[in-house]
Coordinates of N, CA and C in Angstrom, one line a residue:
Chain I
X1 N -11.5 9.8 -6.7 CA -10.3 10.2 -7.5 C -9.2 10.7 -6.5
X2 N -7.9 9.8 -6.5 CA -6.9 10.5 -5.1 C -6.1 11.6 -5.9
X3 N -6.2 11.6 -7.2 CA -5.2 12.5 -7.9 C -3.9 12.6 -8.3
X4 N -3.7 11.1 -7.7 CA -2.5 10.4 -8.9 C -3.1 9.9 -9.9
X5 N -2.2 10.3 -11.2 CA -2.3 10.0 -12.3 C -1.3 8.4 -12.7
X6 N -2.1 7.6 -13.1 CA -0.6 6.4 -13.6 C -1.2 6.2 -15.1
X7 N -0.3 6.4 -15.9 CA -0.4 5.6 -17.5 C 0.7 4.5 -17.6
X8 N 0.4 3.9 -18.5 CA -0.7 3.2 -19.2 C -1.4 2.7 -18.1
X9 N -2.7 1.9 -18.2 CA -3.8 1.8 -17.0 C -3.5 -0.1 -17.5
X10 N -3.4 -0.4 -18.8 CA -3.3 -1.5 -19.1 C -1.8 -1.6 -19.9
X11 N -1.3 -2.7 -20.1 CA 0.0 -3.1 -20.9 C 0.2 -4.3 -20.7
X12 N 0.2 -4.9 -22.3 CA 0.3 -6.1 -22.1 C 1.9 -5.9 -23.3
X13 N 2.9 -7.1 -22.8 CA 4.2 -6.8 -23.6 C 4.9 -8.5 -23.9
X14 N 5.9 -8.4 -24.9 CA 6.2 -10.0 -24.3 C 7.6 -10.5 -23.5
X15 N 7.7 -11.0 -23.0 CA 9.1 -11.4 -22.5 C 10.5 -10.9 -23.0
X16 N 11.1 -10.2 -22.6 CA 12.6 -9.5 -23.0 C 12.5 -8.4 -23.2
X17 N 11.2 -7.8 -23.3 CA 10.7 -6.3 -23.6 C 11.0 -5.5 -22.7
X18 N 11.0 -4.2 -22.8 CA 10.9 -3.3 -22.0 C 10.1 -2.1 -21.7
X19 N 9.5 -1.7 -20.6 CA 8.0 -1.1 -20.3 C 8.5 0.5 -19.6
X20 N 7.8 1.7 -19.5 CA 8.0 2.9 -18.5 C 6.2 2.8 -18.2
X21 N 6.8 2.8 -16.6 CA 5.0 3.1 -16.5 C 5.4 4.9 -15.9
X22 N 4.1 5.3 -16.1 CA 4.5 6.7 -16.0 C 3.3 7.3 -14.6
X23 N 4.0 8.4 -13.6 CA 3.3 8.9 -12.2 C 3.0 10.2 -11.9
X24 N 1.7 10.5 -12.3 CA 1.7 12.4 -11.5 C 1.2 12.3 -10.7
X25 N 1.8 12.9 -9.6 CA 1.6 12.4 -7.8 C 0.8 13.9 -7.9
X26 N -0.3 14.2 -6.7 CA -1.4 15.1 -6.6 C -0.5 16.4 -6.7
X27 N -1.0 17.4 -7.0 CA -0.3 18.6 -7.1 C -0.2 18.9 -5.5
X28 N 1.1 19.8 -5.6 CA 1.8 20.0 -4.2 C 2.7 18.8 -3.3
X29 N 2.6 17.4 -3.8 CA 3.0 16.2 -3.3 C 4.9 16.2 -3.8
X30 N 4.8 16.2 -2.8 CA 6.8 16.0 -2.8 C 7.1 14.5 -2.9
X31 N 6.5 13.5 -2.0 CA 6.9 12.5 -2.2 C 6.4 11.3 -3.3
X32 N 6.8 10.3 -3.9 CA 6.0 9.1 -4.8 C 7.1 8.3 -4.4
X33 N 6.5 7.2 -4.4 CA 6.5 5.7 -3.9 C 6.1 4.9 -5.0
X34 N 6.1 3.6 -5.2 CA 6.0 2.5 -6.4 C 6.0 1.4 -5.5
X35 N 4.8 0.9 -5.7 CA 5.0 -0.5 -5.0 C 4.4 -1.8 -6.3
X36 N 4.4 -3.0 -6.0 CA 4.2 -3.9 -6.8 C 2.8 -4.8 -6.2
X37 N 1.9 -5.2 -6.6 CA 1.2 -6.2 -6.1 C 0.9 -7.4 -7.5
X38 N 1.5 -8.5 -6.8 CA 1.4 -9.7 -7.6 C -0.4 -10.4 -6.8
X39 N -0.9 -11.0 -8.1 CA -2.4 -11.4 -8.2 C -2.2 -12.0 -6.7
X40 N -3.4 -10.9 -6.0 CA -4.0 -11.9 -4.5 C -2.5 -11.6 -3.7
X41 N -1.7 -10.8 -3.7 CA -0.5 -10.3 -2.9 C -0.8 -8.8 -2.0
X42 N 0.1 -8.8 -1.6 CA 0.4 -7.8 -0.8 C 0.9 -6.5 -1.4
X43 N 1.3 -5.8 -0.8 CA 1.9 -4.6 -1.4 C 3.1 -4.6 -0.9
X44 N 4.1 -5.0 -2.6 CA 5.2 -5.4 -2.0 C 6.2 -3.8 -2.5
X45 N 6.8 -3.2 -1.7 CA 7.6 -1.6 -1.8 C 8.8 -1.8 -2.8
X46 N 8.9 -1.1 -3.9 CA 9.9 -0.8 -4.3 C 11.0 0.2 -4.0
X47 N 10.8 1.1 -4.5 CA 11.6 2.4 -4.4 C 10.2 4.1 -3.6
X48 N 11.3 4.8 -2.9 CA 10.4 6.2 -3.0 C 11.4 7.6 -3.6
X49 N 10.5 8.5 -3.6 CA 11.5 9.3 -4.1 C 10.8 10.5 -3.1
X50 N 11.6 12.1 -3.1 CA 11.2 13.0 -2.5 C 11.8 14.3 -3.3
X51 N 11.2 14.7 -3.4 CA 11.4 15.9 -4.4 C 12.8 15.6 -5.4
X52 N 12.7 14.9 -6.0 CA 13.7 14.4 -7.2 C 14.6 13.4 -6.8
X53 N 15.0 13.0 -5.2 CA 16.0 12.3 -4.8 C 15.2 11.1 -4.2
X54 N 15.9 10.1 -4.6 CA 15.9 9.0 -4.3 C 15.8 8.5 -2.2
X55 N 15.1 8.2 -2.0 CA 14.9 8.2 -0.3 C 15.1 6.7 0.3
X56 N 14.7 5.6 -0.8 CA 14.7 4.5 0.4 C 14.7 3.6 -0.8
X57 N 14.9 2.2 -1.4 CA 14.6 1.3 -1.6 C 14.2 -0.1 -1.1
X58 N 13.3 -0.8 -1.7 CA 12.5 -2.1 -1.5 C 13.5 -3.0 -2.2
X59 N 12.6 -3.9 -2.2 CA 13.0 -5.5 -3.2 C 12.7 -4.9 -4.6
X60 N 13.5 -4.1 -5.3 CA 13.5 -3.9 -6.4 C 14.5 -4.3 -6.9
X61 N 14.3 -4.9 -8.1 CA 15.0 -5.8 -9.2 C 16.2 -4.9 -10.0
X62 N 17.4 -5.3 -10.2 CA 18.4 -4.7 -10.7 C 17.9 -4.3 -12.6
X63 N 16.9 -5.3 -12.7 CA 16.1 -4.7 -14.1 C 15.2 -4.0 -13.8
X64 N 15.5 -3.5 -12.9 CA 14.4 -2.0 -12.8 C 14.5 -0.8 -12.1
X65 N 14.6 0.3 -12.8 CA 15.0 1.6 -12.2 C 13.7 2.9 -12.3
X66 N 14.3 3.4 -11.4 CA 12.8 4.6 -11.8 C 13.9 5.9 -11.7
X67 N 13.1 6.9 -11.6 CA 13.2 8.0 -11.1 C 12.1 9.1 -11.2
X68 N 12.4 10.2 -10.1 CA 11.6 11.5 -10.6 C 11.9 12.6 -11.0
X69 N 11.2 13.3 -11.6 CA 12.0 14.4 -12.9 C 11.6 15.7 -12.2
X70 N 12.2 16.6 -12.7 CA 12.3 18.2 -11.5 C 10.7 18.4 -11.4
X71 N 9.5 17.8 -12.4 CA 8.5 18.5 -12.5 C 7.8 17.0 -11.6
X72 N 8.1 16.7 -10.7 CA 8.0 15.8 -9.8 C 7.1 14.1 -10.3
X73 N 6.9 14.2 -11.3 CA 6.3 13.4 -11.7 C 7.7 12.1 -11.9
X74 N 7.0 10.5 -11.9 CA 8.1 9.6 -11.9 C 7.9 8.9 -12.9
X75 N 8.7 8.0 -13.2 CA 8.7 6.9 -14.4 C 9.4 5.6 -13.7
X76 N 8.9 4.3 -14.1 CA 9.4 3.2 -13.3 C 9.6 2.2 -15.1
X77 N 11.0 2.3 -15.0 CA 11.5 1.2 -16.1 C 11.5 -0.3 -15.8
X78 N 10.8 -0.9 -16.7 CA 11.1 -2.1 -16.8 C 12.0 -2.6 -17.3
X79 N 12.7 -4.0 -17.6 CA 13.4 -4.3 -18.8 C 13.7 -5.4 -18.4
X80 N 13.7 -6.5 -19.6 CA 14.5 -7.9 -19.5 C 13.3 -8.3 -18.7
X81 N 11.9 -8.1 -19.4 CA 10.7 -8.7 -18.8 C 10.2 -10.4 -18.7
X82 N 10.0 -10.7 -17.3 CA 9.6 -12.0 -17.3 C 8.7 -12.0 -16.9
X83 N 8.2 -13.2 -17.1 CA 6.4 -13.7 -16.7 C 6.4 -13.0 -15.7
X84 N 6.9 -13.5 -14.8 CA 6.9 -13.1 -13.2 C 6.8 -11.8 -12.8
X85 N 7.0 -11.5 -14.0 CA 6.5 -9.6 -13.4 C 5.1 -9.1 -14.0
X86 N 4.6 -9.5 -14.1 CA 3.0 -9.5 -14.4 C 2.5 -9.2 -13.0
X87 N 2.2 -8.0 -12.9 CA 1.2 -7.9 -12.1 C 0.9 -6.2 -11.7
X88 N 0.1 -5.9 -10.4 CA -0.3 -4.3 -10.5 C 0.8 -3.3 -10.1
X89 N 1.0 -2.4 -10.7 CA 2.4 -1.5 -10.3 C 1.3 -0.3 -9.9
X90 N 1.8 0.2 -8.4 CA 1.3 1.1 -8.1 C 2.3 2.5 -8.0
X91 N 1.5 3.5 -7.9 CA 2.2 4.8 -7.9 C 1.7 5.5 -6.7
X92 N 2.0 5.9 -5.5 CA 1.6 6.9 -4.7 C 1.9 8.1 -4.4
X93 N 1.3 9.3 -3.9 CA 2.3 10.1 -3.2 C 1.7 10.9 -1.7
X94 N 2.7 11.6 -1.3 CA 2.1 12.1 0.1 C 2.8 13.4 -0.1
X95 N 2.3 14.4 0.9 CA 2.4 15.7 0.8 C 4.4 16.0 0.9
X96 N 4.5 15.5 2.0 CA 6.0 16.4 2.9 C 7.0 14.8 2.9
X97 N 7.8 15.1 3.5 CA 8.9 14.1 3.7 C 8.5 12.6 3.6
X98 N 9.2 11.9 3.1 CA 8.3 10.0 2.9 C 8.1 10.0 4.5
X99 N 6.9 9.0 4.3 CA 6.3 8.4 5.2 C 5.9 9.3 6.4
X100 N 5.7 10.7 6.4 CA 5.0 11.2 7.2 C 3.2 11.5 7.3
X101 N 2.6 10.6 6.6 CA 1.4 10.9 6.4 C 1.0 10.0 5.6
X102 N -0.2 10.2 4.9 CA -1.5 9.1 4.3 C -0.6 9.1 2.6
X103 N -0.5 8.1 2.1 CA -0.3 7.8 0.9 C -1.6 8.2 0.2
X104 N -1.5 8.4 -0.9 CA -2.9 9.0 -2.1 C -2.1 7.7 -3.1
X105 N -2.7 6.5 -3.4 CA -2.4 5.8 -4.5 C -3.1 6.0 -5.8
X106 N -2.3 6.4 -6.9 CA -3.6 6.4 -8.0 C -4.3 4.8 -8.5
X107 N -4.7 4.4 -9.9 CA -5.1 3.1 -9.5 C -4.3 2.1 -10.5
X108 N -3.3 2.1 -10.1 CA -2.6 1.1 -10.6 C -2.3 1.1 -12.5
X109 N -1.0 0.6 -12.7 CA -0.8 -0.1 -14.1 C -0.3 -1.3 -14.6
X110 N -1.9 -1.9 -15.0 CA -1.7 -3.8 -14.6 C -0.7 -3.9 -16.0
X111 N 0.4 -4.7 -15.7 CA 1.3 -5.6 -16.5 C 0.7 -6.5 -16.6
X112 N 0.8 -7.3 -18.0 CA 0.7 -8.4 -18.3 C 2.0 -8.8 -19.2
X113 N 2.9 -10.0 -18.9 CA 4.0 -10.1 -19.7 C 3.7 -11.8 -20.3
X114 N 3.5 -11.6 -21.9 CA 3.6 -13.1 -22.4 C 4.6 -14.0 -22.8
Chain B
X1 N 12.0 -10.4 4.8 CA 11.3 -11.5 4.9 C 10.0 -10.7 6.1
X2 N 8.9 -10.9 6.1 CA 7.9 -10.3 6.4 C 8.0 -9.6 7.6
X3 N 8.1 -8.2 8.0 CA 8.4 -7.6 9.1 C 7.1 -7.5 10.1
X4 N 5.8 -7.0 9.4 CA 5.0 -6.9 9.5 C 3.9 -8.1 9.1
X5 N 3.7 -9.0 10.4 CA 2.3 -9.8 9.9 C 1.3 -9.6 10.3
X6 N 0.2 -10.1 9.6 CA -0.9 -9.3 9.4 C -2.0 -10.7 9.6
X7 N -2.7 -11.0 10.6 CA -3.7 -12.2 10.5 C -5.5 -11.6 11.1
X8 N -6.1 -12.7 10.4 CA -6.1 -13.9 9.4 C -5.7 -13.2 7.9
X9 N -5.1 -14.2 7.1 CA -5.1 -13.6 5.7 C -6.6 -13.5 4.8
X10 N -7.6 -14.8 5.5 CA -8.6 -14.3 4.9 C -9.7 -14.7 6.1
X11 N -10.8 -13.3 5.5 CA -12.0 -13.9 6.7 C -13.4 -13.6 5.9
X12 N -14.4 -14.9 6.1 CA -15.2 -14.5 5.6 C -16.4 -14.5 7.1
X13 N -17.3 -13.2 6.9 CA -18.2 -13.4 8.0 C -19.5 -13.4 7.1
X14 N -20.3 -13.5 8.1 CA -21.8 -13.1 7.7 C -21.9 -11.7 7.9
X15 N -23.2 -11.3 7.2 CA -23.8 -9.7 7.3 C -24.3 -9.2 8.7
X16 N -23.5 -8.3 9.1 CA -24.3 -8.3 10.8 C -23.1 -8.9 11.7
X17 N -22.5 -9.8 11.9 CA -21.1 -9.8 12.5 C -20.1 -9.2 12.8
X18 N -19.6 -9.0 13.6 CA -18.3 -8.7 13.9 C -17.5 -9.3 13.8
X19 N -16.1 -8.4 13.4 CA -14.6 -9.4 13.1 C -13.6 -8.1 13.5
X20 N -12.4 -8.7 13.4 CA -11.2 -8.3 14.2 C -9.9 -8.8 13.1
X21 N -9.5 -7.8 12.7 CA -7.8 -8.2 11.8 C -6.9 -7.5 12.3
X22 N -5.7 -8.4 12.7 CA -4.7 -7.6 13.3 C -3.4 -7.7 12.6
X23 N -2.6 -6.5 13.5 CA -1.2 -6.3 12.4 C -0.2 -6.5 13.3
X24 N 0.9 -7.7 13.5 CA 1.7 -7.6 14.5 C 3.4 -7.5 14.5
X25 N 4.0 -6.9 14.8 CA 5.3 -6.9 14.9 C 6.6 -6.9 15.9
X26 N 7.5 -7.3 15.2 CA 8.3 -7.9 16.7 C 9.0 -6.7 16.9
X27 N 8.9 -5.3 16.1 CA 10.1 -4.5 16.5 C 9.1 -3.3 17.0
X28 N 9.2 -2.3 17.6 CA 8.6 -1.2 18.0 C 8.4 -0.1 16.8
X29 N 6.7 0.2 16.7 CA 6.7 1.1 15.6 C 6.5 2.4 15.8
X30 N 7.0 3.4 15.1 CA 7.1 4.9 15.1 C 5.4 5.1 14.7
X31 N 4.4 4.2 13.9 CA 3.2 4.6 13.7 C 2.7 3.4 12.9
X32 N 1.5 3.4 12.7 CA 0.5 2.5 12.3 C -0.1 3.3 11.3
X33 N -0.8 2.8 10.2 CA -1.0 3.3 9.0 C -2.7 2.0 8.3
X34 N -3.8 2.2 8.2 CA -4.4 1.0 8.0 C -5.0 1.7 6.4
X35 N -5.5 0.5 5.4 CA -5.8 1.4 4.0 C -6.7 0.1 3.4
X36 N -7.5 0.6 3.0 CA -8.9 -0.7 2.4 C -8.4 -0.7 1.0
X37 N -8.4 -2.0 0.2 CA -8.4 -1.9 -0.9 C -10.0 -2.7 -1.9
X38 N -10.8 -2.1 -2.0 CA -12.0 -2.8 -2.5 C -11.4 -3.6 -4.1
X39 N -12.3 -4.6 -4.1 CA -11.9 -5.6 -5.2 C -11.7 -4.5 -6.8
X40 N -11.0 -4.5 -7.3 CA -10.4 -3.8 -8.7 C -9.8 -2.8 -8.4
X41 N -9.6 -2.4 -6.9 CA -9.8 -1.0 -6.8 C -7.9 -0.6 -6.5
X42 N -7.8 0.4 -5.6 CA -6.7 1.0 -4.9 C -6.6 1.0 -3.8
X43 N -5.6 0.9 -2.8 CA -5.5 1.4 -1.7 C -6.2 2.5 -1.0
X44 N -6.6 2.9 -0.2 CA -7.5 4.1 0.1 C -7.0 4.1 1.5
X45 N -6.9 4.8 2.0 CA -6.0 5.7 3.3 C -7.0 5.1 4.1
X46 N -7.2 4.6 5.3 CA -8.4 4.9 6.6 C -7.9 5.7 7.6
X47 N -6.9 5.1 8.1 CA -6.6 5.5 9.9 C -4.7 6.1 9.4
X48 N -4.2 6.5 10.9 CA -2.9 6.4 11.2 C -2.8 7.3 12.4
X49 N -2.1 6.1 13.0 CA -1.9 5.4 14.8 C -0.7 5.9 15.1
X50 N -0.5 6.6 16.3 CA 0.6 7.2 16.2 C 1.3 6.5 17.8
X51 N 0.1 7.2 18.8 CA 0.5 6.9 20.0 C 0.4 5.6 20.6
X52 N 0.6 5.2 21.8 CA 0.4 4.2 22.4 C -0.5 3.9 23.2
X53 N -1.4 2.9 22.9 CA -2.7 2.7 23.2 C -4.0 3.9 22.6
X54 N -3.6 4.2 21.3 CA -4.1 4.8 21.0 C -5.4 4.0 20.3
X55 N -6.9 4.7 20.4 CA -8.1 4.3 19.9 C -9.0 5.6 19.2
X56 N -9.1 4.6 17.7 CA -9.6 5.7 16.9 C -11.2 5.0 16.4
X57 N -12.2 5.6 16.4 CA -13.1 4.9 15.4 C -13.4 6.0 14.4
X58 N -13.9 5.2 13.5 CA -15.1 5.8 12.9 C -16.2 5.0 12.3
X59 N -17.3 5.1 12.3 CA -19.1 4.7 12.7 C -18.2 3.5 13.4
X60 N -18.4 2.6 11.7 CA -18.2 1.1 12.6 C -17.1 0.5 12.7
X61 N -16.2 1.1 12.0 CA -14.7 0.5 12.2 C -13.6 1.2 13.9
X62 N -13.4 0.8 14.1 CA -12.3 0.4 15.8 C -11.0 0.4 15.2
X63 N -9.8 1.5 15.7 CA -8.5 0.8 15.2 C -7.7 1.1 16.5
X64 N -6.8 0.5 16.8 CA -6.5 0.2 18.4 C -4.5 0.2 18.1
X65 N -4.1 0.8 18.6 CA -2.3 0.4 18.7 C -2.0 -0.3 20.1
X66 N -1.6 -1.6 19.8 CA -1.0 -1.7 21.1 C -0.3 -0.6 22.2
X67 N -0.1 -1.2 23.0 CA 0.6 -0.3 24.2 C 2.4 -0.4 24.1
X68 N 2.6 -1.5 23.8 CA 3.7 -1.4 23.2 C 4.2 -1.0 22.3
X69 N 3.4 -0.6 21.4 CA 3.5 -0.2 19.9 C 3.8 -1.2 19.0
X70 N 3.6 -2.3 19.2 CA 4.1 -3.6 18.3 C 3.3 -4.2 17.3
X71 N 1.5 -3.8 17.8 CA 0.8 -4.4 17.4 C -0.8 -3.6 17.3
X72 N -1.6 -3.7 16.3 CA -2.7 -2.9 16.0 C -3.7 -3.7 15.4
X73 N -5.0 -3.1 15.9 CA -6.3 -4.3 15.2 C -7.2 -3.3 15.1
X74 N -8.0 -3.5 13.9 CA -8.7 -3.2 13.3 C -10.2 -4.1 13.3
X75 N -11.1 -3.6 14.3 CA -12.6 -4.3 14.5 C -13.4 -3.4 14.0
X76 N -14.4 -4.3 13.0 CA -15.4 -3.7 12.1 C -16.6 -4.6 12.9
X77 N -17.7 -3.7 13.1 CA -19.2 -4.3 13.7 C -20.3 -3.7 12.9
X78 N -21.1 -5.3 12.9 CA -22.1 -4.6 11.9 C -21.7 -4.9 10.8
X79 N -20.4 -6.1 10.4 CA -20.3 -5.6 9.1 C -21.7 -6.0 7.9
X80 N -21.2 -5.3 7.0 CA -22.2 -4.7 5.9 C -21.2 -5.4 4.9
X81 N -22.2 -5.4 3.6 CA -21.6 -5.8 2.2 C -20.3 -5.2 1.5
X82 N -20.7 -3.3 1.9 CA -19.7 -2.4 1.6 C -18.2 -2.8 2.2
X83 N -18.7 -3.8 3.4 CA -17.1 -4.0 3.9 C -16.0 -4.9 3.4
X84 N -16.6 -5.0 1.8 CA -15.7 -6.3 1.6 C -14.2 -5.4 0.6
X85 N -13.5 -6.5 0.6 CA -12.0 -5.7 0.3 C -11.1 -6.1 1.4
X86 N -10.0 -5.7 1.2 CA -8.4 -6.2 1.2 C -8.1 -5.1 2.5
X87 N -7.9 -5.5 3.6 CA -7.6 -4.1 4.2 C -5.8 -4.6 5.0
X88 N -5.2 -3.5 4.8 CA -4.0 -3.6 5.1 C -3.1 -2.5 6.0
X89 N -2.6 -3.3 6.9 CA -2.4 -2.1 8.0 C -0.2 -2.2 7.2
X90 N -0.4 -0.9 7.1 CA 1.0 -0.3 7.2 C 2.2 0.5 8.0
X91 N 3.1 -0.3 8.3 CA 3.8 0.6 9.8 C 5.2 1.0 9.4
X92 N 5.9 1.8 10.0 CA 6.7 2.1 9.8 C 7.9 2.0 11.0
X93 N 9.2 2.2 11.2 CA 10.4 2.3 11.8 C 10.9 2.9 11.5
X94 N 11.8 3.8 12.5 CA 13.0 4.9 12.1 C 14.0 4.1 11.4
X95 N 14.0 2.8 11.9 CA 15.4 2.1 11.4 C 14.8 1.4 9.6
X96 N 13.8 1.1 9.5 CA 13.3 1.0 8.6 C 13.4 1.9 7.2
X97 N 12.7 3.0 7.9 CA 13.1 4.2 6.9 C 11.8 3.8 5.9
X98 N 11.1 3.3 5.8 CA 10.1 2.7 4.8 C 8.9 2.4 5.0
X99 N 7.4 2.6 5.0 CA 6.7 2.0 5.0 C 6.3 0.5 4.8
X100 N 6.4 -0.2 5.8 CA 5.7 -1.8 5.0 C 4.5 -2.1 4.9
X101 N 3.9 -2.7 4.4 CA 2.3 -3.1 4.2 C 2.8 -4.7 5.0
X102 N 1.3 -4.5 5.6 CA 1.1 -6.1 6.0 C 0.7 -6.8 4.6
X103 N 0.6 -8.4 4.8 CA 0.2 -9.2 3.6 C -1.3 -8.9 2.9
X104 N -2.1 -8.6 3.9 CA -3.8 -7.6 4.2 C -4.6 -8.8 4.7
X105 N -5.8 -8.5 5.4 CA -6.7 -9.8 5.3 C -7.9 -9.3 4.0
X106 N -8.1 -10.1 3.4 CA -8.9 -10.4 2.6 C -10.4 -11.0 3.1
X107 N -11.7 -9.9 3.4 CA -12.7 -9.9 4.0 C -13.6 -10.2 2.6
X108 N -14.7 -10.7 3.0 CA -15.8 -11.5 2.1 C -17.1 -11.5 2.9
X109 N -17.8 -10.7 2.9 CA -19.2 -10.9 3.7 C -20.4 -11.5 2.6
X110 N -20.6 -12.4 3.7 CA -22.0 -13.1 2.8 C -23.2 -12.4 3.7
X111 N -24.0 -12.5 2.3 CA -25.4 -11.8 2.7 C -26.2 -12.7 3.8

């Protein structure tokens, strides 16, 4: 158990819909991160955040925004869902400033879009 | 478009072999980051490479940073069944500002 929390663990929705997957990054963790893995892909980076502020962005889709809330936990919006976004959304976090240290990933929230 | 590549994408060995997956890049990295993912599973932290020519093991895994800092490999001996999974080395740049994951190689040990 790394001690990220991600809900929903499953979601299945249909096309044009719109999804929040939800992140409690380990207690004491300032930073969370969201990456995407499409079936048999890589870990493709979205966005990170650091104690409430936005730090870096990936290939994230203009239909999709996150943020993290003062109680550091994040939410990653979907919306205007297509097939092609089917797949594992991850949530991470690390202790101090992004990217100085080990990621703790919780285990993912598989999308499925019909 | 891929900063970090990562070969082979897949390897299958036998039980008791040795193999080698590397992470290569054309720009110089601030650090090296490597993370197993077993099949259903999550990412899981292993290593993180900071210096140059730096060498870390642990039992049976080897993780090595180039001297330039461009490039890092990860050698497993002995592999075992437990070694199967997705392993993915992740590096970073000051100009980057971001973590990238390699593509990962995708290991398969037959008994």
């Amino acid at each position: 158990d790394s001690g990220v929390t991600q809900t929903p663990k499953h979601l299945i929705t249909a096309t044009g819909q719109r999804v929040t997957l939800r992140c409690s990054p380990r207690s004491g963790d300032l930073s969370v991160y969201w990456y995407q893995q499409s079936l048999d892909q890589g870990l493709q980076f979205l966005i990170q955040y650091y104690n409430g502020e936005e730090r870096a962005k990936g290939n994230i889709l203009e239909r999709f925004s996150a943020q993290q809330f003062p109680d550091l936990h994040s939410e990653l919006n979907l919306s205007s869902l297509e097939l092609g976004d089917s797949a594992l959304y991850f949530c991470a976090s690390s202790v101090g400033h992004p990217n100085t240290g080990e990621l703790f990933f919780g285990e993912g929230s598989r999308l499925t879009v019909l | 478009g891929q900063q970090v590549m990562q070969i082979p994408q897949y390897q299958h060995v036998q039980e008791g072999e040795d193999f080698t997956t590397y992470c290569n890049s054309s720009t110089t990295l601030s650090n090296i980051q490597w993370y197993k993912q077993r099949p259903g599973g999550h990412p899981v932290f292993l290593i993180q490479l900071v210096k140059s020519g730096e060498v870390k093991k642990q039992k049976r895994l080897t993780f090595q940073f180039g001297e330039a800092k461009k490039n890092s490999s990860l050698h497993i001996t002995a592999t075992q069944t437990t070694d199967v999974g997705t392993y993915f080395c992740a590096a970073l740049t000051y100009s980057w500002g971001k973590l990238q994951f390699g593509a990962g190689t995708q290991v398969v040990v037959t008994p």
